[in-house]
Each structure stands twice: as structure tokens, then as C-alpha cells.
Short mmCIF file of C-alpha atoms and ligand atoms in Angstrom, two decimals:
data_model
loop_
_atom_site.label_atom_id
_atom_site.label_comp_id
_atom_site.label_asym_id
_atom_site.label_seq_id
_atom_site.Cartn_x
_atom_site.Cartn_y
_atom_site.Cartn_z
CA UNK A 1 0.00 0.00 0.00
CA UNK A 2 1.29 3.47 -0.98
CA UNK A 3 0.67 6.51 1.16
CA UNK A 4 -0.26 8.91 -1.64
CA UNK A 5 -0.36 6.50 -4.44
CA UNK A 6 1.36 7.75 -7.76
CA UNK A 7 1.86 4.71 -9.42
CA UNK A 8 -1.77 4.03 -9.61
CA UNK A 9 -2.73 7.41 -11.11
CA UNK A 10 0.36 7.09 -13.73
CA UNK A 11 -1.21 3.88 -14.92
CA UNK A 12 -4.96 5.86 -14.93
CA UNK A 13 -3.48 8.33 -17.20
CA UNK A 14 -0.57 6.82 -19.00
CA UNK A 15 -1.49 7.18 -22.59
CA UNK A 16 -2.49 11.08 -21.85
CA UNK A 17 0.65 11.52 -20.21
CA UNK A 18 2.80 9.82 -22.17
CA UNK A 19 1.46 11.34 -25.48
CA UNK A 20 1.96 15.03 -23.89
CA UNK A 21 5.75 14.31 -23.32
CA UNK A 22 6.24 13.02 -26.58
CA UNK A 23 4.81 16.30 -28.10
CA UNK A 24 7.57 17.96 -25.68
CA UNK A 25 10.71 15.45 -27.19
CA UNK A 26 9.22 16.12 -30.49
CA UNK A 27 9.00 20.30 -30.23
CA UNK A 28 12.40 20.00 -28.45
CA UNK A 29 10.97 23.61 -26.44
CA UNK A 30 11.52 22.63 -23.14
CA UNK A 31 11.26 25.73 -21.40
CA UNK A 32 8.01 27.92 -21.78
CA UNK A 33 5.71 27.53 -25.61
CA UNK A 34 2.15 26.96 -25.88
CA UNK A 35 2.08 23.88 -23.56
CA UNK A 36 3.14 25.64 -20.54
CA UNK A 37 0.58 28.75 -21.50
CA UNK A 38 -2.15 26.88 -22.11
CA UNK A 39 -1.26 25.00 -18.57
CA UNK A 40 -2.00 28.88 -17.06
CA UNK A 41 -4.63 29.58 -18.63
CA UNK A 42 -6.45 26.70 -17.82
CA UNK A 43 -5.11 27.01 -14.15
CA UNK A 44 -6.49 30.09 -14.23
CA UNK A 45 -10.37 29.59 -15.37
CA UNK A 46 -10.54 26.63 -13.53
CA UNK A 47 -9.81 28.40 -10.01
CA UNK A 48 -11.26 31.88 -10.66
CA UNK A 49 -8.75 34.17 -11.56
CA UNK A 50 -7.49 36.70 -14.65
CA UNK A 51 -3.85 35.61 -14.57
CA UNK A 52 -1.91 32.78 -13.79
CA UNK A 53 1.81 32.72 -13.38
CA UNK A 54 3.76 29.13 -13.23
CA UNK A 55 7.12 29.34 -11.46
CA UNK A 56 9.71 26.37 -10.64
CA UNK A 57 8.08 25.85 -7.01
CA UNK A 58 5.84 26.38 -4.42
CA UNK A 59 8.06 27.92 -2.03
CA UNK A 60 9.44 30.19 -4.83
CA UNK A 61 5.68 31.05 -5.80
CA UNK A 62 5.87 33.26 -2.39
CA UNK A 63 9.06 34.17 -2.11
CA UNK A 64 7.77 36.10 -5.69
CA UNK A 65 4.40 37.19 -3.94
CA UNK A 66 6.46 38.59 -1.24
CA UNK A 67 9.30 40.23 -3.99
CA UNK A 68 5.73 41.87 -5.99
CA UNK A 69 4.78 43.63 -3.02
CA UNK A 70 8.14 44.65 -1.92
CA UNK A 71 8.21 42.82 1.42
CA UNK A 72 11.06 43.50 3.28
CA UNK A 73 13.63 45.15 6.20
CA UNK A 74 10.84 45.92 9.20
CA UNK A 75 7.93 44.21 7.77
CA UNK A 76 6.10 41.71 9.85
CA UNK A 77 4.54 39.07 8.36
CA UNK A 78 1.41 36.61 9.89
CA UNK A 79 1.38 33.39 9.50
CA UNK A 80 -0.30 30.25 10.97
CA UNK A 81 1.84 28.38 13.53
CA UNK A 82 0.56 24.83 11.99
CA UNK A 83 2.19 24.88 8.15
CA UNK A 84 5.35 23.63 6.56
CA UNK A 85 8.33 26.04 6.61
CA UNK A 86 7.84 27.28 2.79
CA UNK A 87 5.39 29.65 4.01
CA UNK A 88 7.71 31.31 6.07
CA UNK A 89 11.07 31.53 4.70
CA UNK A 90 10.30 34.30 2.62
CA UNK A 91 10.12 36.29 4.99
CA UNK A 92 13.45 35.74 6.50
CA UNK A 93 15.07 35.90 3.35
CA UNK A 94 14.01 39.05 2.61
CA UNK A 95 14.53 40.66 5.85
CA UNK A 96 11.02 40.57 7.29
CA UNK A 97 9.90 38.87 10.30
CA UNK A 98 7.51 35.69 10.96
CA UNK A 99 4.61 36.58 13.37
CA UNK A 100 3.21 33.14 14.17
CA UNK A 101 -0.47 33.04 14.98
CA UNK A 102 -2.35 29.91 16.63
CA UNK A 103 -4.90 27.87 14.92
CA UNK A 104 -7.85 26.73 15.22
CA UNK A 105 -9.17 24.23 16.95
CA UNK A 106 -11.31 22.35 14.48
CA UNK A 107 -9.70 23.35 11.03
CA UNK A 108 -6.32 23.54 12.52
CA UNK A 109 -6.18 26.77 9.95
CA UNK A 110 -5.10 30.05 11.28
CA UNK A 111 -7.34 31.64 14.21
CA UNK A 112 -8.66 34.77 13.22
CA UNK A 113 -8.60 36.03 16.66
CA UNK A 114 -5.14 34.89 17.14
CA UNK A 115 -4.63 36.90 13.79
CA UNK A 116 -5.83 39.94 15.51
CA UNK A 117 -4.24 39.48 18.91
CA UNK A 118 -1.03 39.36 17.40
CA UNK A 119 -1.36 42.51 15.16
CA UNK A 120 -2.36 44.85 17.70
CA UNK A 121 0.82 43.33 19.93
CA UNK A 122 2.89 44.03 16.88
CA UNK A 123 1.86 47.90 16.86
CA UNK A 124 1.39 47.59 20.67
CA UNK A 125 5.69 47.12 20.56
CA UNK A 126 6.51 49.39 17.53
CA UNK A 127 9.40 48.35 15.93
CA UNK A 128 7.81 46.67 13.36
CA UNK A 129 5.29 47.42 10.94
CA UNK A 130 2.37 44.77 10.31
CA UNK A 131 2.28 44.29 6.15
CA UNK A 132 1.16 40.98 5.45
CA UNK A 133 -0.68 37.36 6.71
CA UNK A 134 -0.05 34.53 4.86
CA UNK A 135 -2.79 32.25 5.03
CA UNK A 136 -2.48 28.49 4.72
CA UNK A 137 -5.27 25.98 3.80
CA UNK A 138 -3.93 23.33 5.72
CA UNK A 139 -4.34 19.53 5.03
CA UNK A 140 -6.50 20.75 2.52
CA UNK A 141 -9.17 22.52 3.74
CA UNK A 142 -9.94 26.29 3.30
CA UNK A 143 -9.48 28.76 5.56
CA UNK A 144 -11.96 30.57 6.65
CA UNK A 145 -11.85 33.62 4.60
CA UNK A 146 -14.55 35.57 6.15
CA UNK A 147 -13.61 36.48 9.01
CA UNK A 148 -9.60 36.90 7.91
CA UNK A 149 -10.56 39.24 4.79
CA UNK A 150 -12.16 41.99 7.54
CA UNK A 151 -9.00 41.80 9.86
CA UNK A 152 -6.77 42.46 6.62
CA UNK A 153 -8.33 45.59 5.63
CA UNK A 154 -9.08 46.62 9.07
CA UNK A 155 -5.35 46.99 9.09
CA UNK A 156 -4.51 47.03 5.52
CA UNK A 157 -2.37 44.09 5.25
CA UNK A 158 -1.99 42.53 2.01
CA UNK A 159 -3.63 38.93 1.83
CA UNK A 160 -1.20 36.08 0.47
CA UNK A 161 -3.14 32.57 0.55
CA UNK A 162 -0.82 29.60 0.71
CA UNK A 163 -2.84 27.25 -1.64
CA UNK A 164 -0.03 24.45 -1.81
CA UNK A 165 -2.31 21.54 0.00
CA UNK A 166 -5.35 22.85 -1.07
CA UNK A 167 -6.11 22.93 -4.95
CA UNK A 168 -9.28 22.29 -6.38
CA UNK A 169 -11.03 22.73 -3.12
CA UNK A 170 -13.92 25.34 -2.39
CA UNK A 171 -15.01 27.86 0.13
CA UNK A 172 -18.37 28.81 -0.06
CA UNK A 173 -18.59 27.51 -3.60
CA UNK A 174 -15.14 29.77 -4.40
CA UNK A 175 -12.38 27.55 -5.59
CA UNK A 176 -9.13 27.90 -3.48
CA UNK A 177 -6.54 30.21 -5.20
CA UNK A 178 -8.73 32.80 -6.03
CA UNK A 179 -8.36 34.43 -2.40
CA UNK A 180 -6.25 37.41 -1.04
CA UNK A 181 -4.51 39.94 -3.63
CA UNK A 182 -2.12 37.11 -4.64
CA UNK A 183 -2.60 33.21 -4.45
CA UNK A 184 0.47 30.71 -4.44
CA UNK A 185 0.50 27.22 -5.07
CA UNK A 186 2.94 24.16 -5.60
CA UNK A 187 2.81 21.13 -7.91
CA UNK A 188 5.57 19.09 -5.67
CA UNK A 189 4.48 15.60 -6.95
CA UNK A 190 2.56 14.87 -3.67
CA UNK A 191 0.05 17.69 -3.70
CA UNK A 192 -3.23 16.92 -4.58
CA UNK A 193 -2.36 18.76 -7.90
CA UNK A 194 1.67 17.28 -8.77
CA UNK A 195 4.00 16.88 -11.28
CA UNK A 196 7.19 14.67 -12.30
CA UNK A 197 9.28 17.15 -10.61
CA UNK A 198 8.77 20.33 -8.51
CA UNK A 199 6.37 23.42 -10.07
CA UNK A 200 4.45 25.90 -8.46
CA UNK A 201 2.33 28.96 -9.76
CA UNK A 202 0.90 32.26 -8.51
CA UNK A 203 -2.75 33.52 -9.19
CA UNK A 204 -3.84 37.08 -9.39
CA UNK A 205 -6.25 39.49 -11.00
CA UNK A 206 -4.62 42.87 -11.73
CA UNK A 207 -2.48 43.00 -15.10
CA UNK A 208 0.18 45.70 -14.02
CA UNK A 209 1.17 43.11 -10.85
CA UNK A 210 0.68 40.01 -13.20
CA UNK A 211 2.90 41.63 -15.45
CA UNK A 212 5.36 42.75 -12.87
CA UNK A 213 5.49 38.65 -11.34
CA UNK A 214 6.00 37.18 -14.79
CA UNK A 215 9.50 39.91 -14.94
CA UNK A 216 10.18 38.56 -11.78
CA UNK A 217 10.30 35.07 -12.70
CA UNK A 218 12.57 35.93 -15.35
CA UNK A 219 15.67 37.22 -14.01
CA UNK A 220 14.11 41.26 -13.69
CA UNK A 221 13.24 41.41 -17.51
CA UNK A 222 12.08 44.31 -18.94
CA UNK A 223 9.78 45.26 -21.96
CA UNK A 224 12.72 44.59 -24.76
CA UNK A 225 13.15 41.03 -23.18
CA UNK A 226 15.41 39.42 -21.13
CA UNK A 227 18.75 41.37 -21.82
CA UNK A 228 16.57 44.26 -20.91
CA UNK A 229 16.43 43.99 -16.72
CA UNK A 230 14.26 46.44 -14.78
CA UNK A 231 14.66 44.80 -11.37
CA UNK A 232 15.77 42.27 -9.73
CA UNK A 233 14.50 38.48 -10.05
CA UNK A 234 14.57 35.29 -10.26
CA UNK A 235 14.99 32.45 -12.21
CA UNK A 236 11.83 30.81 -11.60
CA UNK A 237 10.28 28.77 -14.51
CA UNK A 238 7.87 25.58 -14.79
CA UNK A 239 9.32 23.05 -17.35
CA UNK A 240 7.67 22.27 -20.13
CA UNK A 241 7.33 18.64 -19.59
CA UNK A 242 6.52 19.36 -16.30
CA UNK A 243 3.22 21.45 -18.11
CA UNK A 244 2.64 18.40 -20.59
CA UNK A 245 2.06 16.31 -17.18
CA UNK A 246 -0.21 18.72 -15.37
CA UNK A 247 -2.55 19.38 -18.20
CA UNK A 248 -4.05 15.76 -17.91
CA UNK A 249 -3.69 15.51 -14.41
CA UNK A 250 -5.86 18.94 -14.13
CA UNK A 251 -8.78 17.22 -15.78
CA UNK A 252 -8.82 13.87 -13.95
CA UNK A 253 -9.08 16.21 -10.63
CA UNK A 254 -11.91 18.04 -11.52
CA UNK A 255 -13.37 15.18 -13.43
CA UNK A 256 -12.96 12.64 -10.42
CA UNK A 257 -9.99 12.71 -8.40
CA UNK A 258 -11.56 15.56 -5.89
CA UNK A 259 -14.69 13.47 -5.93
CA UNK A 260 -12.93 10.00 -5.15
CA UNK A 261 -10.92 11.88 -2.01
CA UNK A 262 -14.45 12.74 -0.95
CA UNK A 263 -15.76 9.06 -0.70
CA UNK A 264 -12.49 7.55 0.81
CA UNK A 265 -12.82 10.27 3.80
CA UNK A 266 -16.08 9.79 4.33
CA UNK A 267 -15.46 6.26 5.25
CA UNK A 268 -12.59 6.89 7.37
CA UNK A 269 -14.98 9.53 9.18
CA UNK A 270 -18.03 6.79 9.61
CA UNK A 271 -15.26 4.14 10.50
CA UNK A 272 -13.40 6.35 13.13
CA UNK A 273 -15.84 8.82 14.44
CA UNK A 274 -16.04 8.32 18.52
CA UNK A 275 -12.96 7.31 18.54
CA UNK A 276 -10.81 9.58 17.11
CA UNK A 277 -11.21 13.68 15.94
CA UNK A 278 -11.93 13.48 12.74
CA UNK A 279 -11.64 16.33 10.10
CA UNK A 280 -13.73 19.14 10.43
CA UNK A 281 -14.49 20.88 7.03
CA UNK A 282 -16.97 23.70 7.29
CA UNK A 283 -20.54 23.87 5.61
CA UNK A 284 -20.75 25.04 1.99
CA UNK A 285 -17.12 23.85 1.99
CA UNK A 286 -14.94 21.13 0.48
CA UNK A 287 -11.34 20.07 1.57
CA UNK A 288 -9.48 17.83 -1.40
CA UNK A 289 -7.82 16.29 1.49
CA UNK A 290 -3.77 16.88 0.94
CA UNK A 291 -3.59 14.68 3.86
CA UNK A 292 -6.32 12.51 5.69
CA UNK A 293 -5.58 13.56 9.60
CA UNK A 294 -6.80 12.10 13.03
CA UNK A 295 -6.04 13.32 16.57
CA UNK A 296 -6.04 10.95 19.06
CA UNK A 297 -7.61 11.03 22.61
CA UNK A 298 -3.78 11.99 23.68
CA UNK A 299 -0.07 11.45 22.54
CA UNK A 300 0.34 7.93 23.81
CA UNK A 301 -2.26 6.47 21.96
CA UNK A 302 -1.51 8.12 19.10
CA UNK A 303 2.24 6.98 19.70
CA UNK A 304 0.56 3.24 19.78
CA UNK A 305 -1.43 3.44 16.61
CA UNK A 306 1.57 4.91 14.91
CA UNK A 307 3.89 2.10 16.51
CA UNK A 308 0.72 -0.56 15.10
CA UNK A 309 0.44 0.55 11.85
CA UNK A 310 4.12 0.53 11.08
CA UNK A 311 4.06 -2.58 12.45
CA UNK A 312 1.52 -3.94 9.64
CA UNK A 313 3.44 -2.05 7.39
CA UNK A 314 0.61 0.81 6.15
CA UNK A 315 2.31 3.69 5.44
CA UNK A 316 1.26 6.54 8.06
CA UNK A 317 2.61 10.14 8.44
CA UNK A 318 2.97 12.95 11.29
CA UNK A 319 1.73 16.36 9.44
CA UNK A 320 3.87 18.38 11.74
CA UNK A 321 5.37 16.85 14.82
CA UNK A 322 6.52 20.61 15.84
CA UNK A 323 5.08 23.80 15.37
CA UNK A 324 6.64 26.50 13.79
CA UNK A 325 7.24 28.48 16.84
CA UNK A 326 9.14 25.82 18.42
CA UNK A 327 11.32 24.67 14.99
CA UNK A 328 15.10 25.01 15.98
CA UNK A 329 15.25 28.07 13.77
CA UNK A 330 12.80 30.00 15.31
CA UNK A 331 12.27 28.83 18.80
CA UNK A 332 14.15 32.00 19.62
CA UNK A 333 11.36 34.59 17.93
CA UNK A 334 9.23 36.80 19.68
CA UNK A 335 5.80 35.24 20.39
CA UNK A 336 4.11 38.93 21.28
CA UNK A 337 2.51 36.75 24.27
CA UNK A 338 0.84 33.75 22.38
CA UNK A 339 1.29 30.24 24.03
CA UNK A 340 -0.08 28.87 21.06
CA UNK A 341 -2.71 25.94 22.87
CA UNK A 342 -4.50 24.86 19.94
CA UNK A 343 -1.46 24.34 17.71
CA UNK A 344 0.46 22.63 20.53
CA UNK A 345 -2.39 19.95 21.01
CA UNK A 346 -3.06 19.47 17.38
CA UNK A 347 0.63 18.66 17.45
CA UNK A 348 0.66 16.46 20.04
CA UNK A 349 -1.42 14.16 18.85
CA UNK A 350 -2.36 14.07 14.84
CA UNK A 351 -1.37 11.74 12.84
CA UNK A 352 -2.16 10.75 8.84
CA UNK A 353 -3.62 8.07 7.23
CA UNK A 354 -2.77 6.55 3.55
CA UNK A 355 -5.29 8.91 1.07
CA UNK A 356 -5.33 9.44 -2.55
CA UNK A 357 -8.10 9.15 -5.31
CA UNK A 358 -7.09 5.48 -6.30
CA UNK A 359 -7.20 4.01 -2.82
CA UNK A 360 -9.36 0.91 -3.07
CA UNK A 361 -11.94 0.20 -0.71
CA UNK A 362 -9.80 -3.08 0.48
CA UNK A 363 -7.09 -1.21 1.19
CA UNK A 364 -9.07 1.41 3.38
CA UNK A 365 -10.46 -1.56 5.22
CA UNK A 366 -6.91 -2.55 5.95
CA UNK A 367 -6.35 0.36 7.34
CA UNK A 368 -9.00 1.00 9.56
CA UNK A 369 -9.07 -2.05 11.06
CA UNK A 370 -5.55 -1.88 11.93
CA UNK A 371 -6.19 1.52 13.13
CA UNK A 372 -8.90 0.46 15.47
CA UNK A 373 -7.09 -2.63 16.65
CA UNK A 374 -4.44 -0.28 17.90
CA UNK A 375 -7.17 0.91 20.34
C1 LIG B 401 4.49 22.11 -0.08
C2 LIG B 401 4.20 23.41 0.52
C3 LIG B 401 4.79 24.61 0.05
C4 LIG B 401 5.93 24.68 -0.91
O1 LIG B 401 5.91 23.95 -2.02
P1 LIG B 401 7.24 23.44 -2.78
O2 LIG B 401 6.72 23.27 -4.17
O3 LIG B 401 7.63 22.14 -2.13
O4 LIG B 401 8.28 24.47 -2.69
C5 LIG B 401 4.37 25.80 0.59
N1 LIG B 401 3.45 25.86 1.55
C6 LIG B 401 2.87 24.73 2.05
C7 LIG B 401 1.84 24.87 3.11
C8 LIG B 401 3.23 23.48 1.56
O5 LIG B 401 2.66 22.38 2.07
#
């Protein structure tokens, strides 16, 4: 058993697949061309949004966001103390600072009263100024826009959402990527949307920025091309083959694939509800489920199902062990306060199951029952 099952979806879509990377080996254009645009503009109409940029990765799709807007020296940035470390580095590479918020409870997305605590502790001390939240759809599963859009223009902080586990899911019948100024997103082969490699894009609506992010990508280039640098940038493409993969992959999630992660959580929820937490997504929403998490009644039994399933040899993951707040690199931050409750406890005892669109209903049998005979 596989815990995000790529073999299975290569065989689903082999002849697509196969037949795009040929037309790549034949056109020998292996950087940029029609595949890679029509990849965008598909990207694009499919979540809700004028322009879509691809880039080489998901954690370079922010570091751009955060280069657009000119994030920098004296900036803090908000972010959700649950998330993988992409959607902070930024930041500290370009001289800002990492304000990490707690989550929530249910959603384990970022709290929006958290959110606010932390800004007005951030002008409470002075020395930095609040510019930006990053906010993460977690596991999967939207934030919870609503109440974060009102804090960000209460303040006027730009809006960056962190898409990279969450695309082709919906809030309130919105697809994710279509929220904030600027959306990011990453096509590391394990996401529900991969590739053969890593990729990542950015989403936005105004043409001047759109413009602006597409110079970035390439290395600062200016309106005569790319001996013609205006700025600073990056080199920050998607590969053409890596396009010619994507392109069929996009249609079998929105023709199935979100659908299929639908049914195989929704018998993981009937199998382990009472005994376990099980995901929380809220009404007139849909998670695509990045990752299928539990919490345990408390460490030590999660510890024992993890030491059982091992044991039986089904794949099972810890999406995160630590918090950001107490990762090595930053356990030395400023925490304005926070003790971060809900993020410690979601922590302490989570832990993910096998989940992908081809998992058979034998092998989620396996695993619950192994799972429950843990207990
Ligand atoms: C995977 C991930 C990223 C970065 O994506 P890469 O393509 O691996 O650089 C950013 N944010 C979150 C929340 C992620 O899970």
C-alpha cells in the first residue's frame, strides 16, 4: 500500500501523459511555448482568476508574492503556527519577520482572533510594521476567509493565501486560489495537484502586478526582453514537460480525483468517528484532502497506533510533529505573548492516514481495522 499512491494514477493516465511528453521530445521547447501557457490559462479559469503565473516551485511562488509587493527590512509578516516552513522563509530571506499566529481548533487553519491578537501586539511594541498574513489551507481545507478578509483591511495588510495543499477545493462555492490579492500554489508531486518534478504557480487578478510577477520570474526582464532587466529576479520557470504532465492531471481532478478523495474520507470519518477527531471541514465547503488527519484522545495512543500501523506495514505520516514556533530556527522569535494551545495539542497528537483518489476500498479496510485494533 502506498501513502499517496502515484503509481496508480500514472497507470490511470498513461497514454495522456505519455502522449503530452512526446509532443515535448518532439518540439524540443523545453522551457516555456504553448504547452506551458495553455497550462495557465487553464489554471487560471478553472480556479477563478485573470492571470496565472507558473514558477519552478511552491516555495518560490511566495518568495515572488512577497518580492511583488516589496516585502522586506521591518515588515512583519502573519502566519499560521501549523504549516510547513515554505510559508515562512520568505520572509526571512528578505529581511522581514515571521509573526506566528495559533490555529484553530477544528480546522487547525489560522485563528482569526489569534490573527488579531497578534497585530495589535505588533503595533502595541513598535518596531515593526504589520504588512502581510499569509494564510495556509492546511491539510486541505480552506481557511476561513470571512472572518480573515475583515481583519486584513481593518489593518490594511496585504492577503497572500498559501494554496499548496489545497487545490481544487472550495469555500463557499469559491475555488481555493482565487483568495487574497495574490494566491500561491505548488505542484511538488505529492500535492493533490503534482507533477514529475517540482512546479508551483501564482494567481492574481490585476495585469500591471501580473505583469510585474512574470518579470520577476525571469531574471528582472524588462519590456525589450530578457537582456533588458528592470529589477531584480529570479529564475523561476515551470518546465515544459513538467506542463505536458499537469494538463491531464488537471482534468482527472476536476473530473474525479476531488470526488474520489471525498468518498475515501467519508469512510474513514463513519469508521473512526467516537474514537478519534476526525476532520472538520466547514458547511458550503470542500477540503481535497492533501492529507487525511486524526487526533487521538492523547499522545500515547496516538504513539501506539503509529507504533501498530508501522508494524503492519501501512504507510502513516505525522503532518507536523513541531510547530513553527518551536522549529530550531525560530524557537528563539518573539511570540508577542501567544502560548499557542491549539497548535500545541493538534501537534501532540495528529497523525495521517494513507489517502489518494485510487485508494481501493480493500485497502481502506486494511487500514482501519488496523487503526482500530491499535485501540
Ligand atoms: C508544499 C508546501 C509549500 C511549498 O511547495 P514546494 O513546491 O515544495 O516548494 C508551501 N506551503 C505549504 C503549506 C506546503 O505544504
Amino acid at each position: 500500500m502506498e501513502f499517496i499512491d502515484l503509481k496508480a494514477q500514472y497507470r490511470a493516465l498513461q497514454t495522456e501523459i505519455d502522449r503530452n511528453i512526446r509532443r515535448v521530445l518532439d518540439n524540443s521547447q523545453y522551457i516555456g511555448g504553448p504547452i506551458v501557457k495553455e497550462l495557465e490559462e487553464k489554471l487560471a479559469a478553472y480556479v477563478g482568476r485573470k492571470h496565472c503565473i507558473t514558477c519552478a516551485n511552491g516555495t518560490d511562488a511566495l518568495q515572488i508574492a512577497f518580492m511583488l509587493y516589496g516585502i522586506g527590512d521591518g515588515d512583519a509578516v502573519f502566519c499560521p503556527d501549523i504549516t510547513f516552513i515554505s510559508s515562512t522563509e520568505p520572509s526571512h530571506m528578505l529581511g522581514a519577520v515571521s509573526v506566528f499566529c495559533d490555529t484553530m481548533p477544528d480546522t487547525y487553519n489560522l485563528s482569526p482572533e489569534s490573527l488579531e491578537r497578534q497585530i495589535q501586539a505588533v503595533l502595541a511594541e513598535g518596531s515593526l510594521k504589520p504588512r502581510a498574513v499569509v494564510a495556509v489551507d492546511i491539510l486541505g481545507n480552506p481557511c476561513d476567509y470571512d472572518a480573515i478578509i475583515p481583519i486584513c483591511e481593518k489593518y490594511g495588510l496585504l492577503l497572500i493565501e498559501d494554496a499548496a495543499q489545497s487545490f481544487g477545493a472550495t469555500y463557499h462555492g469559491r475555488k481555493t486560489c482565487s483568495f487574497g490579492q495574490i494566491s500561491t500554489t505548488s505542484f511538488f508531486p505529492a500535492k493533490p495537484l503534482g507533477c514529475y518534478g517540482d512546479g508551483g504557480a501564482l494567481f492574481l487578478d490585476d495585469d500591471e502586478l501580473a505583469a510585474q510577477c512574470r518579470s520577476i520570474c525571469v531574471h528582472g526582464k524588462g519590456p525589450r526582453g530578457k537582456y533588458d532587466n528592470v529589477r531584480i529576479g529570479m529564475n523561476s520557470r515551470l518546465d515544459t514537460i513538467q506542463a505536458a504532465v499537469l494538463l491531464p492531471k488537471l482534468k482527472a481532478l476536476a473530473d474525479y480525483e476531488i470526488h474520489n478523495r471525498q468518498t475515501v474520507a467519508n469512510r474513514y470519518n463513519a469508521a473512526f468517528a467516537g474514537h478519534f477527531t476526525t476532520p472538520y471541514v466547514a458547511p458550503d465547503c470542500q477540503s481535497v484532502y492533501a492529507q487525511y488527519a486524526i487526533l487521538a484522545t492523547d499522545t500515547e495512543t496516538r504513539d501506539r497506533v503509529v507504533a501498530h500501523l508501522t508494524e503492519k506495514h501501512i504507510p502513516n505520516m505525522i503532518y507536523y510533529p513541531t510547530p513553527q514556533h518551536r522549529l530550531p530556527v525560530f524557537c528563539n522569535e518573539p511570540s508577542y505573548g501567544e502560548t499557542y494551545p491549539n497548535a500545541n495539542d493538534y501537534c501532540a497528537r495528529t497523525l495521517s492516514l494513507p489517502m489518494h483518489p485510487y485508494l481501493s476500498e480493500e485497502e481502506q479496510k486494511q487500514v482501519i481495522d488496523a487503526v482500530l485494533e491499535a485501540l
